C-alpha positions as a printed Julia matrix, in Angstrom:
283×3 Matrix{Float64}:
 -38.13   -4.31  -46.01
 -42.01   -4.79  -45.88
 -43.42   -8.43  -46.82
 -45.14   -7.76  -49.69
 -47.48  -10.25  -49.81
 -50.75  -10.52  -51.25
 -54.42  -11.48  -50.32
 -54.44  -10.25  -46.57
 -57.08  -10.81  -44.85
 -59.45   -7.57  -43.36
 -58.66   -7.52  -39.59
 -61.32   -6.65  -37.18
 -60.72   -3.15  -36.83
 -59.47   -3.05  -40.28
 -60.09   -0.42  -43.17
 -60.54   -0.19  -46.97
 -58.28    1.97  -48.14
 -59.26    3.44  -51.71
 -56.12    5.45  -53.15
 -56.65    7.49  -56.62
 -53.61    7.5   -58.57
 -52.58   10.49  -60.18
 -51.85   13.32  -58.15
 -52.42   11.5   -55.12
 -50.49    8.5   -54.88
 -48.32    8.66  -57.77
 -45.58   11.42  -58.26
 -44.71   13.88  -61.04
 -46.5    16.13  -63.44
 -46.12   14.77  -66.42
 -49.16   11.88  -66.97
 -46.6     9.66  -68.92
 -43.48   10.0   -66.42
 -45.6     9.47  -62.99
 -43.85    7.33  -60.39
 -45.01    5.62  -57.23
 -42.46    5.97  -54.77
 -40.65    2.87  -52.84
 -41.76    4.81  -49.82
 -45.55    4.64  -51.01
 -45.28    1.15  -51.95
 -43.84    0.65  -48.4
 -46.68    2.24  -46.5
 -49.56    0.16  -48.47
 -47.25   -2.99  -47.46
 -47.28   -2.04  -44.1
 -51.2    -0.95  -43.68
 -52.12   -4.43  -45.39
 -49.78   -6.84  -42.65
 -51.72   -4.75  -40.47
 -54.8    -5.97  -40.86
 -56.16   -3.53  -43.88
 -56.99   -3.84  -47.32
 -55.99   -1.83  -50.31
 -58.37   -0.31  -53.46
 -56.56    1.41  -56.5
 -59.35    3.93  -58.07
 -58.39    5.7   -61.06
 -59.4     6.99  -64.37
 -56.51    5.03  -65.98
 -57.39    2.03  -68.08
 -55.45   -1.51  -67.53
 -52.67   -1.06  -69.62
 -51.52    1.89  -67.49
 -52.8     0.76  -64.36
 -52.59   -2.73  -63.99
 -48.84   -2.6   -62.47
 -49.76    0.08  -60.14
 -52.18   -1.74  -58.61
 -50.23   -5.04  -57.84
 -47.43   -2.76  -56.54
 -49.61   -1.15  -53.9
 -51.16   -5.08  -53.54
 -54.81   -3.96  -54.31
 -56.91   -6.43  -53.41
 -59.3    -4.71  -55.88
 -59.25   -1.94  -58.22
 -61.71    0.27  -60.42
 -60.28    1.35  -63.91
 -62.23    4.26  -66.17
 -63.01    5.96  -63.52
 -65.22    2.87  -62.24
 -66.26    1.64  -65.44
 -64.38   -1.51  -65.32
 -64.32   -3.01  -61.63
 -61.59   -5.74  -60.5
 -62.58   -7.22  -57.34
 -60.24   -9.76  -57.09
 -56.69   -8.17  -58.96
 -54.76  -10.9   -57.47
 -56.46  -13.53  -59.92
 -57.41  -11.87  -62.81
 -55.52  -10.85  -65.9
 -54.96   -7.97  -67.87
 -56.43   -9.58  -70.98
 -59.62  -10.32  -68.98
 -59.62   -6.44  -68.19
 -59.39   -5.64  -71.39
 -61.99   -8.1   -73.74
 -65.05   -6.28  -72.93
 -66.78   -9.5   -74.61
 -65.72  -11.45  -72.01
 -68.15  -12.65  -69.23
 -66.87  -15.14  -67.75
 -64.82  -13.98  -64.96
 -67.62  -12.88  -62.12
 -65.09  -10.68  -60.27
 -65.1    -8.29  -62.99
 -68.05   -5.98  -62.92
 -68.92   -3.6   -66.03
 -70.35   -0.27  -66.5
 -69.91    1.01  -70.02
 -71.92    1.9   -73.16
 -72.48    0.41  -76.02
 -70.23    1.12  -79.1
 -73.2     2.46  -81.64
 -74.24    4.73  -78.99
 -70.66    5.65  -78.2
 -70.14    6.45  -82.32
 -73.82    7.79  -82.34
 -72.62   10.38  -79.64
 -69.14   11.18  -81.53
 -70.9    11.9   -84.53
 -73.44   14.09  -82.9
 -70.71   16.07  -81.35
 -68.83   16.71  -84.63
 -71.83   17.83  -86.17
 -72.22   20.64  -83.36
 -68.39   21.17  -83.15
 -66.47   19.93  -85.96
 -62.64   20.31  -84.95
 -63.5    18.78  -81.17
 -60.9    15.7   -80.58
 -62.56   12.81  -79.18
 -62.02    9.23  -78.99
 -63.51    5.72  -77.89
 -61.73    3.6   -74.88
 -62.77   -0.07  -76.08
 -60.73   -3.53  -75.46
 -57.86   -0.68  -73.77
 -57.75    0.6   -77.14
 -57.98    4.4   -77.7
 -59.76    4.8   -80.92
 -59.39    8.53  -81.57
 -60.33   11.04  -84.59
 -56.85   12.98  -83.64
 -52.78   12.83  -83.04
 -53.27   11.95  -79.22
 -49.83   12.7   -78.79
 -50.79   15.8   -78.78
 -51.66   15.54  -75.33
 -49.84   12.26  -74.07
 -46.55   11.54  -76.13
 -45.87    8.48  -74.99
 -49.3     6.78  -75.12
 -50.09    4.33  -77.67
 -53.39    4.86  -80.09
 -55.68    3.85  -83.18
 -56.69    6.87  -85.43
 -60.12    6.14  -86.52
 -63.53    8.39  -87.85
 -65.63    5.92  -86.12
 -66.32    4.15  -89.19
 -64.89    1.24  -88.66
 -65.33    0.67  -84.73
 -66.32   -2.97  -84.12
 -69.09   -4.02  -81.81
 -68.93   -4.84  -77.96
 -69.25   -2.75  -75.13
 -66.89    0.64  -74.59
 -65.78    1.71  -71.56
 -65.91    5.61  -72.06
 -65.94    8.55  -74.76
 -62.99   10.18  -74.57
 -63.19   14.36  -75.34
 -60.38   16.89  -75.36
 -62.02   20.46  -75.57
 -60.2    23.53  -75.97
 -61.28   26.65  -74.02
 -63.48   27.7   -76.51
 -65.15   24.52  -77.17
 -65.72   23.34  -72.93
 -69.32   25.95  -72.51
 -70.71   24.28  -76.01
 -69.55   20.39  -75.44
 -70.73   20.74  -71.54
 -74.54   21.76  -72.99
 -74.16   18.6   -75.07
 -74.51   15.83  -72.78
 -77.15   13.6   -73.58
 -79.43   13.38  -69.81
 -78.48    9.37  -69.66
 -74.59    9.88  -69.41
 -72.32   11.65  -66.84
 -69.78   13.84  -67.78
 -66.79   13.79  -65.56
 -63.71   15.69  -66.03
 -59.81   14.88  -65.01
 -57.31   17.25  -64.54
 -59.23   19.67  -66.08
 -58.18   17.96  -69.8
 -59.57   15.09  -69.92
 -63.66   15.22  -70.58
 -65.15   11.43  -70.0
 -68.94   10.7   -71.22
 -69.81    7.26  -69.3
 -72.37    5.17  -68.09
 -74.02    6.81  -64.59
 -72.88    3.96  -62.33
 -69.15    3.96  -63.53
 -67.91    6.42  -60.87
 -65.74    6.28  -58.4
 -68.08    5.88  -55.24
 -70.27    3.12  -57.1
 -66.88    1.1   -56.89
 -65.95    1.77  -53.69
 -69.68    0.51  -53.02
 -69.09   -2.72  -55.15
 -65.91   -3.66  -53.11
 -67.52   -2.65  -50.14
 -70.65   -5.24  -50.62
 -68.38   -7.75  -52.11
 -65.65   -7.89  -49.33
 -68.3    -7.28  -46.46
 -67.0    -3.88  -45.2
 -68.99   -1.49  -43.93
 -68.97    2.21  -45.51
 -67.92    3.5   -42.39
 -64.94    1.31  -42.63
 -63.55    2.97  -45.35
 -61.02    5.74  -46.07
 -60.04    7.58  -49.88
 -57.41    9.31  -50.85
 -58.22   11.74  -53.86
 -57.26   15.42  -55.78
 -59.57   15.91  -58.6
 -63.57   16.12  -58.61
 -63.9    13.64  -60.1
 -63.03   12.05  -56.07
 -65.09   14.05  -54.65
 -68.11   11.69  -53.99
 -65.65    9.18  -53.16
 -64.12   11.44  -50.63
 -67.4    12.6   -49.55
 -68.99    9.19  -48.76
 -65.85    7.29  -47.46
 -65.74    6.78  -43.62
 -62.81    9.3   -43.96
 -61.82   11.13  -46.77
 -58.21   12.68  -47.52
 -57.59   15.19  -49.93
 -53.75   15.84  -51.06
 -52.41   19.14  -50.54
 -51.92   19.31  -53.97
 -55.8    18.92  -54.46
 -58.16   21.14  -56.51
 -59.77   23.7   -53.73
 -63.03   22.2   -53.76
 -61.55   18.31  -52.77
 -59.76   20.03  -49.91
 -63.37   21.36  -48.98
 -64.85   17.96  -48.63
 -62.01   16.15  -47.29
 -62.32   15.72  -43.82
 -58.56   16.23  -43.62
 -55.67   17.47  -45.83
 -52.47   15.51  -45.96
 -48.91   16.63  -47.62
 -48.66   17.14  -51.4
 -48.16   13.85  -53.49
 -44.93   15.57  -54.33
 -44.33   14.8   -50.7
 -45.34   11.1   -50.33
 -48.34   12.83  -48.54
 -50.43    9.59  -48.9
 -47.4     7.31  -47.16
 -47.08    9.92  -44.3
 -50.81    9.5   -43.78
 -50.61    5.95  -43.14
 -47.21    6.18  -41.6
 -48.87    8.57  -38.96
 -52.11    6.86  -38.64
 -51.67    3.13  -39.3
């Protein structure tokens, strides 16, 4: 069994690893039911008594993600997408993750948007298509104007009409277009917020620098590791700068076409444990 301890330090020589979660490192189809597998946990034990250090990147807020990324002993890890960066997980709490009031701890960097622009936005939207389910991510609260079990059973919620949305800082709008509705919302991005979409269901309006690569920039300055010294795992586009800017990028076999473009190699499905083999073969 692997030592699974915490806080080790960067070797000379050593890399950054920055692992997305879903679809990459975790296993199964179903958003609720994902695992990560002993034999992932395992590998990420191993590269970090090696000499390496480990970065959780995902589009999952704490209360989903927080676990994960003390499992895999991240060292730091960006939540929404980037919105919320942890640069030192093995200190801070979930509650500090999710107060977006709360400025006190200096190892948690925020990108997000204001909550009267975020209901500004959601009311916009309605007006120019009326059924379209959206939501608010604030405090790792969902605040949304639907049943979200709709599209995650198992995933807890506040059903709101933005009305009564306190103040503070958001990390995201949250939008769940059907078919019909992705041509109209996608012309309705305001010019100072990125759209990003996951898994080709889940439509994210954010603040520009909450992305994936401005995190993997963050740790990089903070933890004095070069760009070139880094590697990401990833299977959505919304990786795909990550993956194109990382010293090495990885797409899962599993990946959308266009990740597996980028990547500067392909490794076995996440089905597979693709990301453990990687490091089992290469670190």
């Amino acid at each position: 069994m692997i030592n699974d301890e915490r806080d080790i330090s960067l070797n000379e020589g050593g890399r950054l690893l920055v692992v997305d979660l879903d679809l990459t490192a975790l296993i199964g189809e179903d958003y609720d039911d994902r695992w990560l597998s002993r034999r992932c946990k395992d590998a990420f034990a191993a590269a970090r008594q090696a000499g390496n250090m480990v970065m959780v990147s995902t589009a999952r807020p704490p209360m989903t993600a927080f676990d994960l990324a003390r499992r895999l002993g991240a060292s730091a890890c960006a939540y929404h997408n980037g919105g919320v960066v942890d640069l030192d997980c093995a200190h801070s709490s979930i509650d500090e993750l999710a107060d977006n009031r709360n400025g006190t701890n200096a190892s948690i960097l925020r990108f997000g948007i204001p909550v009267e622009r975020c209901v500004a936005e959601c009311r916009r939207l309605l007006a120019a298509i009326p059924k379209l389910r959206l939501g608010i991510e604030l405090d790792d609260t969902r605040y949304v104007n639907f049943d979200l079990h709709e599209i995650w059973p198992k995933q807890g919620y506040t059903r709101t009409d933005f009305s009564d949305m306190t103040a503070g800082i958001a990390d995201k709008v949250m939008a769940f277009p059907t078919e019909s509705q992705k041509e109209r919302l996608r012309s309705l991005v305001p010019d100072d917020l990125s759209l990003l979409v996951s898994e080709d269901v889940l439509w994210l309006l954010m603040n520009p620098k909450a992305t994936k690569l401005n995190a993997m920039r963050e740790a990089c300055r903070h933890f004095g590791i070069p760009m070139a010294s880094t590697i990401a795992f990833g299977d959505d586009l919304i990786d795909m700068e990550m993956l194109e800017h990382a010293g090495h990028g990885v797409a899962v076999a599993n990946a959308r076409p266009e990740i597996r473009a980028v990547a500067d190699e392909v490794c076995p499905s996440c089905h597979d444990d693709g990301v453990a083999q990687w490091i089992e073969h290469h670190l």
